[in-house]
PDB file of C-alpha atoms in Angstrom:
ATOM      1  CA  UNK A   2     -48.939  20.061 -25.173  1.00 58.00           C
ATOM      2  CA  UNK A   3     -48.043  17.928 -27.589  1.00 61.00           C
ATOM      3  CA  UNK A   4     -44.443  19.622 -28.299  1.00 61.00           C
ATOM      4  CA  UNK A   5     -43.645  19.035 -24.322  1.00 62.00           C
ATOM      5  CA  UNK A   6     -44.584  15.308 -24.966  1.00 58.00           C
ATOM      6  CA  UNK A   7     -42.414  15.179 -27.447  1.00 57.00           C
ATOM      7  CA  UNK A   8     -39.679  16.811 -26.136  1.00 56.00           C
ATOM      8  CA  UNK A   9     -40.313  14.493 -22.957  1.00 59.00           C
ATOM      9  CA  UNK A  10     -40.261  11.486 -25.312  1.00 55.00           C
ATOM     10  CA  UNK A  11     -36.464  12.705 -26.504  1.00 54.00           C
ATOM     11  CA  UNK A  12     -35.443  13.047 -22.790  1.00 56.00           C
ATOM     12  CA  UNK A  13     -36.904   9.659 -22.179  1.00 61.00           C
ATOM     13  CA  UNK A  14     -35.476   8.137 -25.111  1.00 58.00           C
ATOM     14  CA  UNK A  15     -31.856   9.414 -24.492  1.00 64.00           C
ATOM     15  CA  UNK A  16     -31.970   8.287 -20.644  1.00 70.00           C
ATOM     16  CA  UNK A  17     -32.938   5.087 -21.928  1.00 71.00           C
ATOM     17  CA  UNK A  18     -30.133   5.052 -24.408  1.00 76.00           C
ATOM     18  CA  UNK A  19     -27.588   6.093 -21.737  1.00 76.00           C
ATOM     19  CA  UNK A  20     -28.926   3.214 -19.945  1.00 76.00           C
ATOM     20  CA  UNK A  21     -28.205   0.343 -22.592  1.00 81.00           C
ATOM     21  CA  UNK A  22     -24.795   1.639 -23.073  1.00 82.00           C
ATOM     22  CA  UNK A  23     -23.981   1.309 -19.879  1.00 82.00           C
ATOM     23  CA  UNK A  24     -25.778  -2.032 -19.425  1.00 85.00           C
ATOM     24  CA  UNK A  25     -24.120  -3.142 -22.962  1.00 86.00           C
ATOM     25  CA  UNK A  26     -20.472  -2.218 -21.630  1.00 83.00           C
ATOM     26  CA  UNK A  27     -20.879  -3.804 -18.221  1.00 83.00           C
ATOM     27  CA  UNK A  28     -22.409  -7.026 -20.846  1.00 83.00           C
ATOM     28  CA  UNK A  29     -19.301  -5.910 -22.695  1.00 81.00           C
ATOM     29  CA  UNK A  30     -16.571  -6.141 -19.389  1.00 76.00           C
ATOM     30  CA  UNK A  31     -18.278  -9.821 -17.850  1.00 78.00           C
ATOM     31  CA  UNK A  32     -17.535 -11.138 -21.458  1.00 75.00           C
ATOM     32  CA  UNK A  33     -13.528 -10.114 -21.472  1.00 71.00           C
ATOM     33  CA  UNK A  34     -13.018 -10.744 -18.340  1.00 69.00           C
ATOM     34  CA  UNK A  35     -14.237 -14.348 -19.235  1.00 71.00           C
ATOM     35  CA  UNK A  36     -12.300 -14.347 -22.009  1.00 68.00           C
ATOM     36  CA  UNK A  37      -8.624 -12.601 -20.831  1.00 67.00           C
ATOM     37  CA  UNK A  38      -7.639 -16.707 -19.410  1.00 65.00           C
ATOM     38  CA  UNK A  39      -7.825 -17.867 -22.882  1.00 75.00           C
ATOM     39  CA  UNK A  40      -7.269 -15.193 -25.212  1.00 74.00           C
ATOM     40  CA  UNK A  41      -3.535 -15.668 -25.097  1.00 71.00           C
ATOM     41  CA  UNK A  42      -4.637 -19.770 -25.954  1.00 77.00           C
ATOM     42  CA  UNK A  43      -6.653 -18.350 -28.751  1.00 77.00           C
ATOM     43  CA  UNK A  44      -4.356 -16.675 -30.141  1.00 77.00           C
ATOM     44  CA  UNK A  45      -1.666 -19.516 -30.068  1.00 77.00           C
ATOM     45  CA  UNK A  46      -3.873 -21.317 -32.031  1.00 81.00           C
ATOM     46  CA  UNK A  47      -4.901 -19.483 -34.695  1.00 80.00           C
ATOM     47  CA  UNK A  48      -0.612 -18.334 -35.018  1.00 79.00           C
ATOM     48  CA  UNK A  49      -1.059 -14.521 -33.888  1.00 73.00           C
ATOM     49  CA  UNK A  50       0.936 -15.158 -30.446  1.00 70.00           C
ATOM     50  CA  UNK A  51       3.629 -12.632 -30.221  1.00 67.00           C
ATOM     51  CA  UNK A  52       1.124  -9.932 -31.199  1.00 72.00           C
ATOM     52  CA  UNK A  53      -2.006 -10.627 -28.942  1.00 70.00           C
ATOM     53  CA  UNK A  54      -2.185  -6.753 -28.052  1.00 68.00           C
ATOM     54  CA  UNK A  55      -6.346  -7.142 -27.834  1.00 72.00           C
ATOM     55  CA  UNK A  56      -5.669  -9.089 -25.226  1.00 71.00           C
ATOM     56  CA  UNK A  57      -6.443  -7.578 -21.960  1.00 65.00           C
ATOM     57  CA  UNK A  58      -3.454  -7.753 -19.532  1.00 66.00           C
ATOM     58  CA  UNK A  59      -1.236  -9.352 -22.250  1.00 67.00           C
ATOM     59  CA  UNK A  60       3.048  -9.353 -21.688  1.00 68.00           C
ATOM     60  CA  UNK A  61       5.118  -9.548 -24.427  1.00 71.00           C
ATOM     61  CA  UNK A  62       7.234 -12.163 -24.225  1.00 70.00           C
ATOM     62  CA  UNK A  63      11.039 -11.379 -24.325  1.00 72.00           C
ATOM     63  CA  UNK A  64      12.041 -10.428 -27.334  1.00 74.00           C
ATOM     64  CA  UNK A  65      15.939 -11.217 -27.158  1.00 80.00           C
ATOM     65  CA  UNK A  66      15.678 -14.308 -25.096  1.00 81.00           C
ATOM     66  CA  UNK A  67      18.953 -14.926 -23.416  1.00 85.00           C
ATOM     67  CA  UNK A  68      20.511 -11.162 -24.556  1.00 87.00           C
ATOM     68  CA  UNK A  69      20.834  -8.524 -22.131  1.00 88.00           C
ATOM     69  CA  UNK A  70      19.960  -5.062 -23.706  1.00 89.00           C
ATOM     70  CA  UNK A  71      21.185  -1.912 -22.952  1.00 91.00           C
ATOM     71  CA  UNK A  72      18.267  -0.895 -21.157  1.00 90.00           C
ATOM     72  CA  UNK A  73      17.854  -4.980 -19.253  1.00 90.00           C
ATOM     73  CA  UNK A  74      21.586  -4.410 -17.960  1.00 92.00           C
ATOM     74  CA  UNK A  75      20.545  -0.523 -16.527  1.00 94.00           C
ATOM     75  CA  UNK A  76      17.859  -1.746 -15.066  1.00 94.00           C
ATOM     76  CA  UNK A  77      19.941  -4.573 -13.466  1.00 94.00           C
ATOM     77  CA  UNK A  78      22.788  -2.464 -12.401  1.00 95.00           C
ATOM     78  CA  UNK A  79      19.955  -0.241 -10.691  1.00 94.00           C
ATOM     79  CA  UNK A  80      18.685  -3.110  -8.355  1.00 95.00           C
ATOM     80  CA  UNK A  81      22.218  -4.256  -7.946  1.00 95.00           C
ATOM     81  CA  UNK A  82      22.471  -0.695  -6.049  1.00 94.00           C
ATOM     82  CA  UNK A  83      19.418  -1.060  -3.885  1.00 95.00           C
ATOM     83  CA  UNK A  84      20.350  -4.414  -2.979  1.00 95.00           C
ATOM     84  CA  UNK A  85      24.044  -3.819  -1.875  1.00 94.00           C
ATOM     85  CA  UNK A  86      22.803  -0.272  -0.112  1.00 94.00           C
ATOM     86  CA  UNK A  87      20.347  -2.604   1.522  1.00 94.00           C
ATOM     87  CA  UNK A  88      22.510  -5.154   2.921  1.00 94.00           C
ATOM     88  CA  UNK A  89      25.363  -2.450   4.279  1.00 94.00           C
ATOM     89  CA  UNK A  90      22.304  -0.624   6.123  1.00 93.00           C
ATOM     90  CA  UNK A  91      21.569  -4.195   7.608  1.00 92.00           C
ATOM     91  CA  UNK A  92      24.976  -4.978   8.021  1.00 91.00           C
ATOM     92  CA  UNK A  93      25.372  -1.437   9.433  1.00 90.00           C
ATOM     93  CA  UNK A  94      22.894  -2.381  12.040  1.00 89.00           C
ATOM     94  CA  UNK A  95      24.000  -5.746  13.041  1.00 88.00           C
ATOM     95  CA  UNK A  96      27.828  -4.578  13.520  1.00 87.00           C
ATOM     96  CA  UNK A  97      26.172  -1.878  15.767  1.00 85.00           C
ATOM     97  CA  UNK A  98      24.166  -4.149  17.718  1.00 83.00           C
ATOM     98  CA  UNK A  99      27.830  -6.378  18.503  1.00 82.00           C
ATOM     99  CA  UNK A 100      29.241  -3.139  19.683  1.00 79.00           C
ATOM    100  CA  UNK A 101      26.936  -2.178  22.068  1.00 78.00           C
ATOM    101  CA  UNK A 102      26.317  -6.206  23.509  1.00 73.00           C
ATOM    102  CA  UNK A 103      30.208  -6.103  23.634  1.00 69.00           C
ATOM    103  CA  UNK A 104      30.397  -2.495  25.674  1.00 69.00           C
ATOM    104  CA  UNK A 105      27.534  -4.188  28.120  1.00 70.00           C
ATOM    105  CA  UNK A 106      29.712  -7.185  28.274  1.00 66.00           C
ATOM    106  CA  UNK A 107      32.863  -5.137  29.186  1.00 66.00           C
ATOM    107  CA  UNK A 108      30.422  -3.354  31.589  1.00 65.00           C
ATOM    108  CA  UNK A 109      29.145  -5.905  33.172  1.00 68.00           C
ATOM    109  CA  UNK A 110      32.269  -7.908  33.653  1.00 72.00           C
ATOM    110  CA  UNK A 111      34.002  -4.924  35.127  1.00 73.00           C
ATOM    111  CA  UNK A 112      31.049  -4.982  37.458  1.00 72.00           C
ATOM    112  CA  UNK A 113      31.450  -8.508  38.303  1.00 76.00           C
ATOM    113  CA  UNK A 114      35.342  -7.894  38.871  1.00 80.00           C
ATOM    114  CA  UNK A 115      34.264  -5.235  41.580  1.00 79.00           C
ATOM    115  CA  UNK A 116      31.849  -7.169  43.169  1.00 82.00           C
ATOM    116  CA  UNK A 117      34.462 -10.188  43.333  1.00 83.00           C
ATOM    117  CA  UNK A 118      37.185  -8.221  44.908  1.00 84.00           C
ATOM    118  CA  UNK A 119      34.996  -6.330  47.438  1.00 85.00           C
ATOM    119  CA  UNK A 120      33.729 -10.096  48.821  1.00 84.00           C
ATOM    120  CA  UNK A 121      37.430 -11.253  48.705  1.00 84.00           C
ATOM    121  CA  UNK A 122      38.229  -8.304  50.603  1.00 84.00           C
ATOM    122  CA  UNK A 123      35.888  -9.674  52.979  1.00 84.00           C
ATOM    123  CA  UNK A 124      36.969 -12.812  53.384  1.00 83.00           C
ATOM    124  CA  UNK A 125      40.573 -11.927  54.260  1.00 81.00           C
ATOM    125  CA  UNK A 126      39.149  -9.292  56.472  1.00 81.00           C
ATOM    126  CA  UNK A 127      37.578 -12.151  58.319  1.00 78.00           C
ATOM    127  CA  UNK A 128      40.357 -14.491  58.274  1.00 78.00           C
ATOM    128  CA  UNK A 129      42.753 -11.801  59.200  1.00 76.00           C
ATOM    129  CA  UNK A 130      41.071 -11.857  62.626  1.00 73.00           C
ATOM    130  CA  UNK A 131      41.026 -15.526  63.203  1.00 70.00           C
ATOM    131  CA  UNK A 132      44.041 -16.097  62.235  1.00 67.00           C
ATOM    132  CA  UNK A 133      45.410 -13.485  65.190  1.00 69.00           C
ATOM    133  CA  UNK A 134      43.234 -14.976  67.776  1.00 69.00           C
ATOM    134  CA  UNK A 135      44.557 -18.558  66.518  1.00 68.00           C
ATOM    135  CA  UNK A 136      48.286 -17.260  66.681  1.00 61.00           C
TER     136      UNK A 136
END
């Protein structure tokens, strides 16, 4: 009996220890997240700005401010190419959408041309017969 209660005692005592840590870190997690605003501040202050890597969600600043590097200009040329493939696709699309108003336009005035000439025809068929019963 009493080597159960002792083993149950352990058991106990390492849930309980499993619990703290996790009750320490979430502690632990409210307290940095508090803090990440004015860590970067803090460490202005005390003169350790460029290197505030404990800092959680900390960018280095530039470190050639005003100096493209090699790998700046790749990256640059790279977005350059998405951005000029973009525009030709759009420009693609909107040259495409002129044609095909401009083919319903020819369409639609060749229809209209039609339609005028079969009422003209009409009209002189009319007049052609008044004007032989007024001769």
């Amino acid at each position: 009996k009493q080597a159960s209660a002792i083993q149950t005692a352990v058991v106990k005592g390492g849930e309980t220890e499993k619990a703290c840590a996790a009750q320490d870190m979430a502690i632990r997690v409210q307290l940095q997240n508090k803090l990440a605003g004015v860590c970067e501040e803090m460490c202005k202050e005390v003169g350790a700005y460029p290197k505030c890597a404990q800092c959680p969600q900390f960018v280095e600043p530039d470190s050639t401010p005003g100096v493209m590097t090699w790998p700046e200009l790749l990256e640059h040329m790279d977005n350059l190419v998405e951005w000029g493939q973009g525009m030709l696709k759009s420009w693609h699309k909107q040259a495409s959408a002129i044609q095909t108003a401009a083919v319903k336009a020819d369409a639609s005035e060749s229809a209209c041309t039609a339609q005028d000439l079969a009422m003209r025809v009409q009209v002189q068929n009319k007049l052609a017969g008044v004007c032989e019963e007024m001769c």
